[in-house]
PDB file of N, CA and C in Angstrom:
ATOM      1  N   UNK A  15       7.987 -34.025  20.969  1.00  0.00           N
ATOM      2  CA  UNK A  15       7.423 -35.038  20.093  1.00  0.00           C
ATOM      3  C   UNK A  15       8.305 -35.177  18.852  1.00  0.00           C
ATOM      4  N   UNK A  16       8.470 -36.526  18.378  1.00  0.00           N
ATOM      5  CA  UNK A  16       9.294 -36.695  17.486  1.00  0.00           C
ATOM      6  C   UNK A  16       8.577 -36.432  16.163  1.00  0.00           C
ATOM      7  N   UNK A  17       8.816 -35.120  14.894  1.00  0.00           N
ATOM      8  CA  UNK A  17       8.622 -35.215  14.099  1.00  0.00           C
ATOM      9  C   UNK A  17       8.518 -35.661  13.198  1.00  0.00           C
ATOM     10  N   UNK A  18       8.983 -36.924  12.985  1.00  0.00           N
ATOM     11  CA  UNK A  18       8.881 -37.876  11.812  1.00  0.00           C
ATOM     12  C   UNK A  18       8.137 -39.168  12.067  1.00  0.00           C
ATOM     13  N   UNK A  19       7.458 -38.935  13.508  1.00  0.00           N
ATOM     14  CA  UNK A  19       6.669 -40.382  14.000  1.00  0.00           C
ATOM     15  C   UNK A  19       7.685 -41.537  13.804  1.00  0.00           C
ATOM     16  N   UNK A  20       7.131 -42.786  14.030  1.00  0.00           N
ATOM     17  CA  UNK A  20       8.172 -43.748  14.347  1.00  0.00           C
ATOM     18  C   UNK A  20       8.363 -44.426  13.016  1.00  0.00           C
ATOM     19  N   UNK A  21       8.376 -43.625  11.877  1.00  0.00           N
ATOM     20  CA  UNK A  21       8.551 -45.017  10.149  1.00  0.00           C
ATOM     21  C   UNK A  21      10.470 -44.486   9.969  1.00  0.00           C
ATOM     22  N   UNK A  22      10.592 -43.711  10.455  1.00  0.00           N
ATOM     23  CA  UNK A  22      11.786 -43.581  10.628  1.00  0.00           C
ATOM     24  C   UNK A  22      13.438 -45.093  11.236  1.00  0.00           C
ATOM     25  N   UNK A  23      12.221 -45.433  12.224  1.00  0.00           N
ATOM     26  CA  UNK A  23      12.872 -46.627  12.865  1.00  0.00           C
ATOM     27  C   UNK A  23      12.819 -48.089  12.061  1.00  0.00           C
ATOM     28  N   UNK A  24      12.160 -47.781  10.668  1.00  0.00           N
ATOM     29  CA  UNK A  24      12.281 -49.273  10.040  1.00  0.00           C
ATOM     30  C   UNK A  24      13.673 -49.478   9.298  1.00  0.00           C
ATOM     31  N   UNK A  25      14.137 -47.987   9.408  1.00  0.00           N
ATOM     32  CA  UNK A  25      15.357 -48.264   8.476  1.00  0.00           C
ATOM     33  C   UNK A  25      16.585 -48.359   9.018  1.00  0.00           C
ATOM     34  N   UNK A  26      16.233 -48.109  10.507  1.00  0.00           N
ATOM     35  CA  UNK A  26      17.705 -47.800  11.353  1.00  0.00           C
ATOM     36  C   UNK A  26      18.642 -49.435  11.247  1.00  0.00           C
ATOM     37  N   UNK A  27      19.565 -49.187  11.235  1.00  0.00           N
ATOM     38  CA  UNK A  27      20.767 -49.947  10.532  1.00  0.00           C
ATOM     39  C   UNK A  27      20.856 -50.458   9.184  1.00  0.00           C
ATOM     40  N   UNK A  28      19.846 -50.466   8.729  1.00  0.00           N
ATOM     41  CA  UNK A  28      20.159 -50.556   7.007  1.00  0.00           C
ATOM     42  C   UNK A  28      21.268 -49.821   6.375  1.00  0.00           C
ATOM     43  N   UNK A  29      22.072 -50.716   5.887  1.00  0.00           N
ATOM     44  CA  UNK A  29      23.192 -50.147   5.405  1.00  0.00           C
ATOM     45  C   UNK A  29      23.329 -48.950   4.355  1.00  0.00           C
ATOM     46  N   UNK A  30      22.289 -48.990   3.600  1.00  0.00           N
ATOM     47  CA  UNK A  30      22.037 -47.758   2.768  1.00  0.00           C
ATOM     48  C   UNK A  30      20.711 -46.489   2.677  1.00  0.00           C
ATOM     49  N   UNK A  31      19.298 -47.232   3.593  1.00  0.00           N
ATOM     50  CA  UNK A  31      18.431 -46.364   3.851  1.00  0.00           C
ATOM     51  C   UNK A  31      18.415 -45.404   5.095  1.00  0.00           C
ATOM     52  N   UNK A  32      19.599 -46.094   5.784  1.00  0.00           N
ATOM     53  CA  UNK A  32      19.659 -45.357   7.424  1.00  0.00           C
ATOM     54  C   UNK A  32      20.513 -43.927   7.436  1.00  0.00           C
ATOM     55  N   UNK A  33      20.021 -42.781   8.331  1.00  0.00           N
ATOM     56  CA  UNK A  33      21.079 -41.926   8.047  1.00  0.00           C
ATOM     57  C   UNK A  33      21.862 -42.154   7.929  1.00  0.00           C
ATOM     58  N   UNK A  34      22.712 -41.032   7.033  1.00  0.00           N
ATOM     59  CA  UNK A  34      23.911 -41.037   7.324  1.00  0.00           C
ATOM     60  C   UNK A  34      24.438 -39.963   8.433  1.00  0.00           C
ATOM     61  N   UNK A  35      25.895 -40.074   8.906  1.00  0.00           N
ATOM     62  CA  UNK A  35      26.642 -39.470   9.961  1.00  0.00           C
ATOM     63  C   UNK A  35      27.164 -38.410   9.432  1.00  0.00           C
ATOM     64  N   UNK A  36      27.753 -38.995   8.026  1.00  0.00           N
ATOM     65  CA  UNK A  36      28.505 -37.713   8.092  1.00  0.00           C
ATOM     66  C   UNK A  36      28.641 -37.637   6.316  1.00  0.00           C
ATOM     67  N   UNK A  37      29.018 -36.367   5.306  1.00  0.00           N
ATOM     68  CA  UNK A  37      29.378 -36.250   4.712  1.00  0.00           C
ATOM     69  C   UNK A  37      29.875 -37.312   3.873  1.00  0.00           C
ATOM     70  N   UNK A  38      31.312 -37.837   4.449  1.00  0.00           N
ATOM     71  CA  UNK A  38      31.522 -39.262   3.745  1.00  0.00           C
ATOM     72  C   UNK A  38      31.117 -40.539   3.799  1.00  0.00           C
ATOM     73  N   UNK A  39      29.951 -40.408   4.677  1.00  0.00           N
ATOM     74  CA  UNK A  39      28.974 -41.648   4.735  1.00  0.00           C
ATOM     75  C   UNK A  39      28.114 -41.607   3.967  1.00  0.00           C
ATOM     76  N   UNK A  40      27.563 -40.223   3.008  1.00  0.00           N
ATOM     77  CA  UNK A  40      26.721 -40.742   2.507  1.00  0.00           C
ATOM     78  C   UNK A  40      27.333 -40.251   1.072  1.00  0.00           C
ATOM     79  N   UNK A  41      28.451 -40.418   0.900  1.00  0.00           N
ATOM     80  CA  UNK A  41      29.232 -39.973  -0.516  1.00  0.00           C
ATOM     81  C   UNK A  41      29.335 -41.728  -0.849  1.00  0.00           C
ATOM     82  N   UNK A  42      30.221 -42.119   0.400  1.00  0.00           N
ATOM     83  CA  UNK A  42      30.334 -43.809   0.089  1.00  0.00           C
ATOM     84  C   UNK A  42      29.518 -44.565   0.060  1.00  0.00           C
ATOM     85  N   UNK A  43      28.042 -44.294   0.538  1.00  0.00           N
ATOM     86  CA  UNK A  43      26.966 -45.025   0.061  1.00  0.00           C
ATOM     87  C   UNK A  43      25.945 -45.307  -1.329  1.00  0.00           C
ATOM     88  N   UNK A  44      27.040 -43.940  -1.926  1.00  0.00           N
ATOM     89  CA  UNK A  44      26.491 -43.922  -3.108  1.00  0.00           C
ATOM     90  C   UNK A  44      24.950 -44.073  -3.565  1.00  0.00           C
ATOM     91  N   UNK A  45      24.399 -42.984  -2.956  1.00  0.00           N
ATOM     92  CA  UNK A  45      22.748 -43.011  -3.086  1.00  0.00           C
ATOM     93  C   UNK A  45      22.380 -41.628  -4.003  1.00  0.00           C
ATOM     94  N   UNK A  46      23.323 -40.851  -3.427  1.00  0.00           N
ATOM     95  CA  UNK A  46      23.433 -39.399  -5.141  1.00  0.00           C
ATOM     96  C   UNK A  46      24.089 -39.779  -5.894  1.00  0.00           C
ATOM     97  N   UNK A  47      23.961 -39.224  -7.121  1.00  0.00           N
ATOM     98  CA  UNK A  47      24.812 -38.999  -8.400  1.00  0.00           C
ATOM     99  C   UNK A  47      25.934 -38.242  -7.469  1.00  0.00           C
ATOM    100  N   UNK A  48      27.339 -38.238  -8.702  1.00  0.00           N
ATOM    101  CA  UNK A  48      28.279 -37.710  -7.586  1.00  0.00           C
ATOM    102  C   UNK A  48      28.158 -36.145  -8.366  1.00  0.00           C
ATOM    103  N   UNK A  49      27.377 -35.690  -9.137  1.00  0.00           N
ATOM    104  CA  UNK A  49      27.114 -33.933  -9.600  1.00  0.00           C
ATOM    105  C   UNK A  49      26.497 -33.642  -8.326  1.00  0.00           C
ATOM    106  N   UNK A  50      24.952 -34.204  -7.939  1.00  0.00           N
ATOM    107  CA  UNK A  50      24.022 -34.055  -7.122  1.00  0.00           C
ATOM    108  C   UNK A  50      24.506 -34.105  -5.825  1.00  0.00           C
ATOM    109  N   UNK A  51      25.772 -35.320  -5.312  1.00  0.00           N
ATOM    110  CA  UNK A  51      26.451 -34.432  -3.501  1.00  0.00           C
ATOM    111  C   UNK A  51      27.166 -33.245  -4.402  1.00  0.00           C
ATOM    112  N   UNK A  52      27.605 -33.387  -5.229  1.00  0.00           N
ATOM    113  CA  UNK A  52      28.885 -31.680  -4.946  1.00  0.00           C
ATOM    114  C   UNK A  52      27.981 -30.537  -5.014  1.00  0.00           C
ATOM    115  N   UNK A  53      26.916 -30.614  -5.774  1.00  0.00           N
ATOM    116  CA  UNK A  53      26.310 -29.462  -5.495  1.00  0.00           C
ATOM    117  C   UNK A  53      25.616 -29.441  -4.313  1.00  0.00           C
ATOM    118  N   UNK A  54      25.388 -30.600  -3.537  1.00  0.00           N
ATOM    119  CA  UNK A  54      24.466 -29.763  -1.856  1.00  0.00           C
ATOM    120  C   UNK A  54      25.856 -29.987  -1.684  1.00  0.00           C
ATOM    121  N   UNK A  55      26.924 -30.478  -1.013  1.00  0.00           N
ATOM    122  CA  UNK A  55      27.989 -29.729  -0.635  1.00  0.00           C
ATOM    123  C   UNK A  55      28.452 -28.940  -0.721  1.00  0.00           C
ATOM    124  N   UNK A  56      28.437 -28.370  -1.979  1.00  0.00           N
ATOM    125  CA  UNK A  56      29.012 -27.400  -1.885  1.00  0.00           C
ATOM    126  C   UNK A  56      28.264 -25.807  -1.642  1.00  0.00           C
ATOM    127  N   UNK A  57      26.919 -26.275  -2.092  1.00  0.00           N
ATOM    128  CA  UNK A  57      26.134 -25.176  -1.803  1.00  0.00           C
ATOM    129  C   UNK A  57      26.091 -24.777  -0.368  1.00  0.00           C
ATOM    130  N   UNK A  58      25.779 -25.804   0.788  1.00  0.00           N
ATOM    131  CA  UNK A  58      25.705 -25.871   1.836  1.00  0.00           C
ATOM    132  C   UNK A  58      26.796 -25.437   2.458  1.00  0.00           C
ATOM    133  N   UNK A  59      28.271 -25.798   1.973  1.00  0.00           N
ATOM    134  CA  UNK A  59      29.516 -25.083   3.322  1.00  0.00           C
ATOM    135  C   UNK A  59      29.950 -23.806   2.488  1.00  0.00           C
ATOM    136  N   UNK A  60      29.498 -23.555   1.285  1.00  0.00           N
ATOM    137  CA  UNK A  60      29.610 -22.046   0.701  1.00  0.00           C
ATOM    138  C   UNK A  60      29.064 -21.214   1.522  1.00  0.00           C
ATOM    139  N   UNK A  61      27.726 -21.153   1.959  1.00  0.00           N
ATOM    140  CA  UNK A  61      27.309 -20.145   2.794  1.00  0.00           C
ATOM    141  C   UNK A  61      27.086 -20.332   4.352  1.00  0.00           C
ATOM    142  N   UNK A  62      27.877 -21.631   4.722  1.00  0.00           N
ATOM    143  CA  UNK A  62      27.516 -21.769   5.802  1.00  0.00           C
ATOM    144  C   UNK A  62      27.930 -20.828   6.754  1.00  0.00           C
ATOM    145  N   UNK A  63      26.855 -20.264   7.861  1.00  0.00           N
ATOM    146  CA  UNK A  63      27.376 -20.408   9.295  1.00  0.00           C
ATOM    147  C   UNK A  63      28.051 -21.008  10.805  1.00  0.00           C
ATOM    148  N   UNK A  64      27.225 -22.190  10.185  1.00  0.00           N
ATOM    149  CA  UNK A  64      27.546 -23.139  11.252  1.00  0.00           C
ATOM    150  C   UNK A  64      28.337 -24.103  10.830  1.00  0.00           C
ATOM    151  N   UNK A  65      29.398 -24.054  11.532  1.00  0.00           N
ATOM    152  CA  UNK A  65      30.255 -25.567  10.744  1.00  0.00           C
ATOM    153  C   UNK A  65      31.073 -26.321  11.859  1.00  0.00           C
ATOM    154  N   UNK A  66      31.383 -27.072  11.594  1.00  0.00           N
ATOM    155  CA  UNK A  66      31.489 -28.351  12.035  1.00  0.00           C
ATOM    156  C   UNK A  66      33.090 -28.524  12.390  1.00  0.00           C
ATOM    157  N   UNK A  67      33.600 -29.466  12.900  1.00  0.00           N
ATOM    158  CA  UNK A  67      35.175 -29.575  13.163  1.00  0.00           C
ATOM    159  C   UNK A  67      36.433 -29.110  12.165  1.00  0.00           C
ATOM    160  N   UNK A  68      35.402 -29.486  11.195  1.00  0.00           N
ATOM    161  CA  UNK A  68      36.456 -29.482   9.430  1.00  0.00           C
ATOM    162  C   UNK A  68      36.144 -28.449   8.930  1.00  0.00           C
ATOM    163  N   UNK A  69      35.396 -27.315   9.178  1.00  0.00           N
ATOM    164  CA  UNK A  69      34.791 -26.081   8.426  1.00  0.00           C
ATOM    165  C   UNK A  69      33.738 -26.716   7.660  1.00  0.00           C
ATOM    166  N   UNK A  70      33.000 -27.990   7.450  1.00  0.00           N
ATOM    167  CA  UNK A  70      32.108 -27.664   7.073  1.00  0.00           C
ATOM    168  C   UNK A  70      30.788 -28.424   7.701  1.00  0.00           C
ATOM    169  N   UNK A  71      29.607 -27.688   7.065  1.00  0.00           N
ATOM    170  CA  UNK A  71      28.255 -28.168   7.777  1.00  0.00           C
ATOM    171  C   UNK A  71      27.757 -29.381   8.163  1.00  0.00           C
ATOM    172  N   UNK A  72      27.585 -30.048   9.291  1.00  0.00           N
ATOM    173  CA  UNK A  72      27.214 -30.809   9.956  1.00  0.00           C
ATOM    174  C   UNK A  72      26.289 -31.561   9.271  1.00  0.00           C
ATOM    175  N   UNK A  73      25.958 -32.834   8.733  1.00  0.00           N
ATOM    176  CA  UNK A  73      24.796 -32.993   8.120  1.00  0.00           C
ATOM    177  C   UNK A  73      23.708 -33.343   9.019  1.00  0.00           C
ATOM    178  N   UNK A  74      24.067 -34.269  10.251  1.00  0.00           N
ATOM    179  CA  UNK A  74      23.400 -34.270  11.159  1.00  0.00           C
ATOM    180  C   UNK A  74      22.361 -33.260  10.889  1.00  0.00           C
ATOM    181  N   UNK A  75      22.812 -31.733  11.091  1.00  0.00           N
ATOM    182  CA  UNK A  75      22.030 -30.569  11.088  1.00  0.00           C
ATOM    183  C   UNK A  75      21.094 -30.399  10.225  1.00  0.00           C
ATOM    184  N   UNK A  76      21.823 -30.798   8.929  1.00  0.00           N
ATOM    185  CA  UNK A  76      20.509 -30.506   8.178  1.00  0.00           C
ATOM    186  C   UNK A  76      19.323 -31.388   7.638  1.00  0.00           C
ATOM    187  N   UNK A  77      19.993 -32.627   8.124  1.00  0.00           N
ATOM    188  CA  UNK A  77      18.366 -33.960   8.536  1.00  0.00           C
ATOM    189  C   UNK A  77      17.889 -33.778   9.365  1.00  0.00           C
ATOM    190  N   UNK A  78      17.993 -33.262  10.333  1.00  0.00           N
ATOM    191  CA  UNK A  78      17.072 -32.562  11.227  1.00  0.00           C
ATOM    192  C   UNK A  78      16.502 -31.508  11.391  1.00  0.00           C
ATOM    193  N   UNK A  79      16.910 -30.780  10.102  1.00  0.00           N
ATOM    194  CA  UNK A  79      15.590 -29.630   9.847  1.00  0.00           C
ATOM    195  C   UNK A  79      16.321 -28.393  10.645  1.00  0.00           C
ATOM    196  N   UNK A  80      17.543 -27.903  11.247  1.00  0.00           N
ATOM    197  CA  UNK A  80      18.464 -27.353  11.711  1.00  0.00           C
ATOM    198  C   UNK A  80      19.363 -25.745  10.809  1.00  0.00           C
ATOM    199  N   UNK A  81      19.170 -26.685  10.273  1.00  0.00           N
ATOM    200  CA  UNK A  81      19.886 -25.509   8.174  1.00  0.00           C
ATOM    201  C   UNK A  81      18.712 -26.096   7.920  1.00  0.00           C
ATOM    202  N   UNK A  82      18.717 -25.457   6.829  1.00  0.00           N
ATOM    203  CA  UNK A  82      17.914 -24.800   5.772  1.00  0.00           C
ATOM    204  C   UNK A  82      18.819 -25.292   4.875  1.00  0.00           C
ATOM    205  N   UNK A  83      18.869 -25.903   3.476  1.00  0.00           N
ATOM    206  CA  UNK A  83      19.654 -26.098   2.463  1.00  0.00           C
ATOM    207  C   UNK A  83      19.001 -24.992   1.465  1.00  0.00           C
ATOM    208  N   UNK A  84      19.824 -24.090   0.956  1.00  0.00           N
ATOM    209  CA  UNK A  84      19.718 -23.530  -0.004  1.00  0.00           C
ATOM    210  C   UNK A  84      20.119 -23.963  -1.538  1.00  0.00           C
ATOM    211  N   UNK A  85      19.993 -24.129  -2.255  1.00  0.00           N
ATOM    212  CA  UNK A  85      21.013 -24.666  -3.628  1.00  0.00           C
ATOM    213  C   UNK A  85      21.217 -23.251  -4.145  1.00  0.00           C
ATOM    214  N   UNK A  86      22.880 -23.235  -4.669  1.00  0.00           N
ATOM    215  CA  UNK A  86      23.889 -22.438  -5.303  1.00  0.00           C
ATOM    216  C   UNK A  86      23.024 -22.487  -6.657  1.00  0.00           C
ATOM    217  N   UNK A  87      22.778 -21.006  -7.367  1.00  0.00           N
ATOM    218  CA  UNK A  87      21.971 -21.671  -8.282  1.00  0.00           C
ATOM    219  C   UNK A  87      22.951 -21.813  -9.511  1.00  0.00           C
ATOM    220  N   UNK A  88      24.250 -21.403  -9.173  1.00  0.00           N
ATOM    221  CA  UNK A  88      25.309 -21.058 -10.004  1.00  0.00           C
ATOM    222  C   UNK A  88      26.112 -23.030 -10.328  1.00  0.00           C
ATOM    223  N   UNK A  89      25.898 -23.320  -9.434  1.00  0.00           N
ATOM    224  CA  UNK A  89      26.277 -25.032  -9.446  1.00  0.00           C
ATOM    225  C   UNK A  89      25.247 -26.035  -9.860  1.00  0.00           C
ATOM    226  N   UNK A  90      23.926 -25.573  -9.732  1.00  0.00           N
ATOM    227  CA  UNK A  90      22.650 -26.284 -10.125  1.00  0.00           C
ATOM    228  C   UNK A  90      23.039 -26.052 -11.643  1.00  0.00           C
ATOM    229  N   UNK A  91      23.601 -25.148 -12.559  1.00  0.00           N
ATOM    230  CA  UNK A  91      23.777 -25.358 -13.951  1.00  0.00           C
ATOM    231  C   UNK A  91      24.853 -26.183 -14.375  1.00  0.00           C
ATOM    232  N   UNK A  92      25.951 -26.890 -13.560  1.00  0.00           N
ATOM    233  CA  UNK A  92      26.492 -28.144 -14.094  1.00  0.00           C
ATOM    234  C   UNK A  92      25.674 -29.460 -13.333  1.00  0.00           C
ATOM    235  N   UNK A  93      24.563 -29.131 -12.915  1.00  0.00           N
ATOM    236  CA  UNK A  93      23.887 -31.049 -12.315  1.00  0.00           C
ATOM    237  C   UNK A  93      23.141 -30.639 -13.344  1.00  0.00           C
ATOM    238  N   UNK A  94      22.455 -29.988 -14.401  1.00  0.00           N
ATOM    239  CA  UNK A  94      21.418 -30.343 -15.264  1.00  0.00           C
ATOM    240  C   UNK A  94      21.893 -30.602 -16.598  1.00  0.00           C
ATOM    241  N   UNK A  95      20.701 -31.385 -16.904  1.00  0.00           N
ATOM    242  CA  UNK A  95      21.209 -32.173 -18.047  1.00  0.00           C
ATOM    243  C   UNK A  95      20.354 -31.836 -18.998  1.00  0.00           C
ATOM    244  N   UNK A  96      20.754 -31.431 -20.605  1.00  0.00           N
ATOM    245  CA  UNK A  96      19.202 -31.198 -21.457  1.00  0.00           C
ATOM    246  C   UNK A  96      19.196 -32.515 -22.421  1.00  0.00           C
ATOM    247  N   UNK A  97      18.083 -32.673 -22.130  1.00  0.00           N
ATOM    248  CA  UNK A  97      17.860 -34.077 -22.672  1.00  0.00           C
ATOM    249  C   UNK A  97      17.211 -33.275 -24.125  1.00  0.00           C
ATOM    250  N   UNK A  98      16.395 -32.186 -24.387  1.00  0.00           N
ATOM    251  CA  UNK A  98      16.251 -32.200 -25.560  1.00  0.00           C
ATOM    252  C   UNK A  98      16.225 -30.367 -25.698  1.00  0.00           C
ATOM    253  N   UNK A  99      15.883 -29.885 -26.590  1.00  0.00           N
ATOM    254  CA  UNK A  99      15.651 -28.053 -26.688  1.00  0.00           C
ATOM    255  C   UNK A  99      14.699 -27.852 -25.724  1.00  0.00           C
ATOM    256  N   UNK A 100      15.262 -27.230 -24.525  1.00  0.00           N
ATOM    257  CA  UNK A 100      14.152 -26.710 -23.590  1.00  0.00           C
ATOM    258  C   UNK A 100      13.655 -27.753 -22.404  1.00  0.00           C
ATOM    259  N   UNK A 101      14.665 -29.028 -22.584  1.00  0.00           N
ATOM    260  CA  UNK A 101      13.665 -30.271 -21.469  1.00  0.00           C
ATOM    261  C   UNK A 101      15.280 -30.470 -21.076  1.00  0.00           C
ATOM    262  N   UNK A 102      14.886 -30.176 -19.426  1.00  0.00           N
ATOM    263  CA  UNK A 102      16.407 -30.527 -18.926  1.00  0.00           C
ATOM    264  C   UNK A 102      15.731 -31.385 -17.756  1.00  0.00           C
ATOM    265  N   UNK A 103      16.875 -32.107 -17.411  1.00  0.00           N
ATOM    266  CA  UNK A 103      16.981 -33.033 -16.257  1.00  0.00           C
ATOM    267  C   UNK A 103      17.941 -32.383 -15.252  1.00  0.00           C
ATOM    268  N   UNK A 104      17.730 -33.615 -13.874  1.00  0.00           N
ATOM    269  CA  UNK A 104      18.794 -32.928 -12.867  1.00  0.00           C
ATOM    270  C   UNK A 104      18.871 -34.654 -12.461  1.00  0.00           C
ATOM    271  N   UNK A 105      19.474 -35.511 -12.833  1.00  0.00           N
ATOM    272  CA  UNK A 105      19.985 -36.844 -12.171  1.00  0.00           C
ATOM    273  C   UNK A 105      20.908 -36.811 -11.025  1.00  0.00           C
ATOM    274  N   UNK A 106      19.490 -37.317  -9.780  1.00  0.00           N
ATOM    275  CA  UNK A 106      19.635 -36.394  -8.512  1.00  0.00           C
ATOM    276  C   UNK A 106      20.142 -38.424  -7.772  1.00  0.00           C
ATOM    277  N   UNK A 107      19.089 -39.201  -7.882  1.00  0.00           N
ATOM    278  CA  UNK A 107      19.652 -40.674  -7.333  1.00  0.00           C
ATOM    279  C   UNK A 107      21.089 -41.573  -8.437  1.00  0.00           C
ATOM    280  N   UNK A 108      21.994 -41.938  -7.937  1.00  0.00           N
ATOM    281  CA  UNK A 108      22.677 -42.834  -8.868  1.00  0.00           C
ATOM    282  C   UNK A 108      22.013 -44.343  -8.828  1.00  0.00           C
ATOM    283  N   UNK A 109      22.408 -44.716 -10.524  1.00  0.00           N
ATOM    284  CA  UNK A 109      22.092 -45.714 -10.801  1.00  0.00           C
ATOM    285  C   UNK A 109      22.232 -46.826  -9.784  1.00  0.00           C
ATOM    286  N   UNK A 110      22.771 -47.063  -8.905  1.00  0.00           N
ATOM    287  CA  UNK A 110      23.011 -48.413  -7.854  1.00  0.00           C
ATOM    288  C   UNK A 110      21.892 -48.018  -6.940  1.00  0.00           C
ATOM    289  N   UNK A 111      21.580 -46.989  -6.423  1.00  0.00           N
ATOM    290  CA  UNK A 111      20.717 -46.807  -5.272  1.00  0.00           C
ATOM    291  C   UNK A 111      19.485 -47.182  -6.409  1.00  0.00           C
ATOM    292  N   UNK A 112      19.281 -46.268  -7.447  1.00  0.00           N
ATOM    293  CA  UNK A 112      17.633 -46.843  -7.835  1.00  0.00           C
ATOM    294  C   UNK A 112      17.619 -47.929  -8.397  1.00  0.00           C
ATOM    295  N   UNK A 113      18.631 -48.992  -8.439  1.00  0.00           N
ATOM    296  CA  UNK A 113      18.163 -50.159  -8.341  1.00  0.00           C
ATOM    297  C   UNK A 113      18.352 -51.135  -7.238  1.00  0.00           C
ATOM    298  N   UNK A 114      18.898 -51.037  -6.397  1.00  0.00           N
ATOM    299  CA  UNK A 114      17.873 -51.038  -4.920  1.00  0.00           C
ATOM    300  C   UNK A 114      16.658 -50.793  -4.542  1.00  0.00           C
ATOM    301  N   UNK A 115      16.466 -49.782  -4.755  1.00  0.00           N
ATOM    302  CA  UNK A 115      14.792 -49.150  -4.181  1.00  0.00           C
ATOM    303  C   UNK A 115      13.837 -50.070  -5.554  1.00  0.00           C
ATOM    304  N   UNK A 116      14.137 -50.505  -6.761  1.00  0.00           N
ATOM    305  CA  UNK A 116      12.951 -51.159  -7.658  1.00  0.00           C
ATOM    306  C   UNK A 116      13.376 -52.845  -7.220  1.00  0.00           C
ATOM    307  N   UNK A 117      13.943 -52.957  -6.061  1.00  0.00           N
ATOM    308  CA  UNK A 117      13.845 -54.370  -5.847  1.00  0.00           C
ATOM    309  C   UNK A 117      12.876 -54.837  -5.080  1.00  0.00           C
TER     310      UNK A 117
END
């Protein structure tokens, strides 16, 4: 049985809501901040086991629930941002994707 039921299939070929394939498909789609891919990239082929043609992790794998994404917590301290004493951010979507999604 397919785990995600069928709302999955409204997005298939959409140029920016549909999976992506690979690594540089969804770097060039520009839907993360570019802090927010280097840190799951890099968190992800830092400890990987399983890797892929290029040495690193398959993403395939890990949209399908395959890995486990861990975050580096050592790289999570350059994606945050302190917006004031004690109030930090992590600007995880880039500006072009969330204004897409408020259209």
């Amino acid at each position: 049985q397919n785990v995600e039921g069928d709302n999955y299939k409204l997005w298939l070929g959409h140029p920016i809501l549909s999976r992506p394939k690979t690594w540089k498909e969804l770097r060039e789609r520009n839907v993360l901040t570019e802090k927010a891919f280097q840190t799951a990239f890099r968190s992800v082929n830092k400890k990987s086991t399983k890797s892929g043609k290029n040495g690193t992790t398959e993403l395939f794998d890990i949209i399908s629930g395959q890995i486990d994404v861990k975050l580096d917590p050592s790289l999570l301290e350059d994606l945050m941002e302190q917006e004031m004493f004690d109030v930090y951010s992590f600007p995880l979507f880039s500006k072009k994707f969330c204004a897409i999604i408020r259209k």
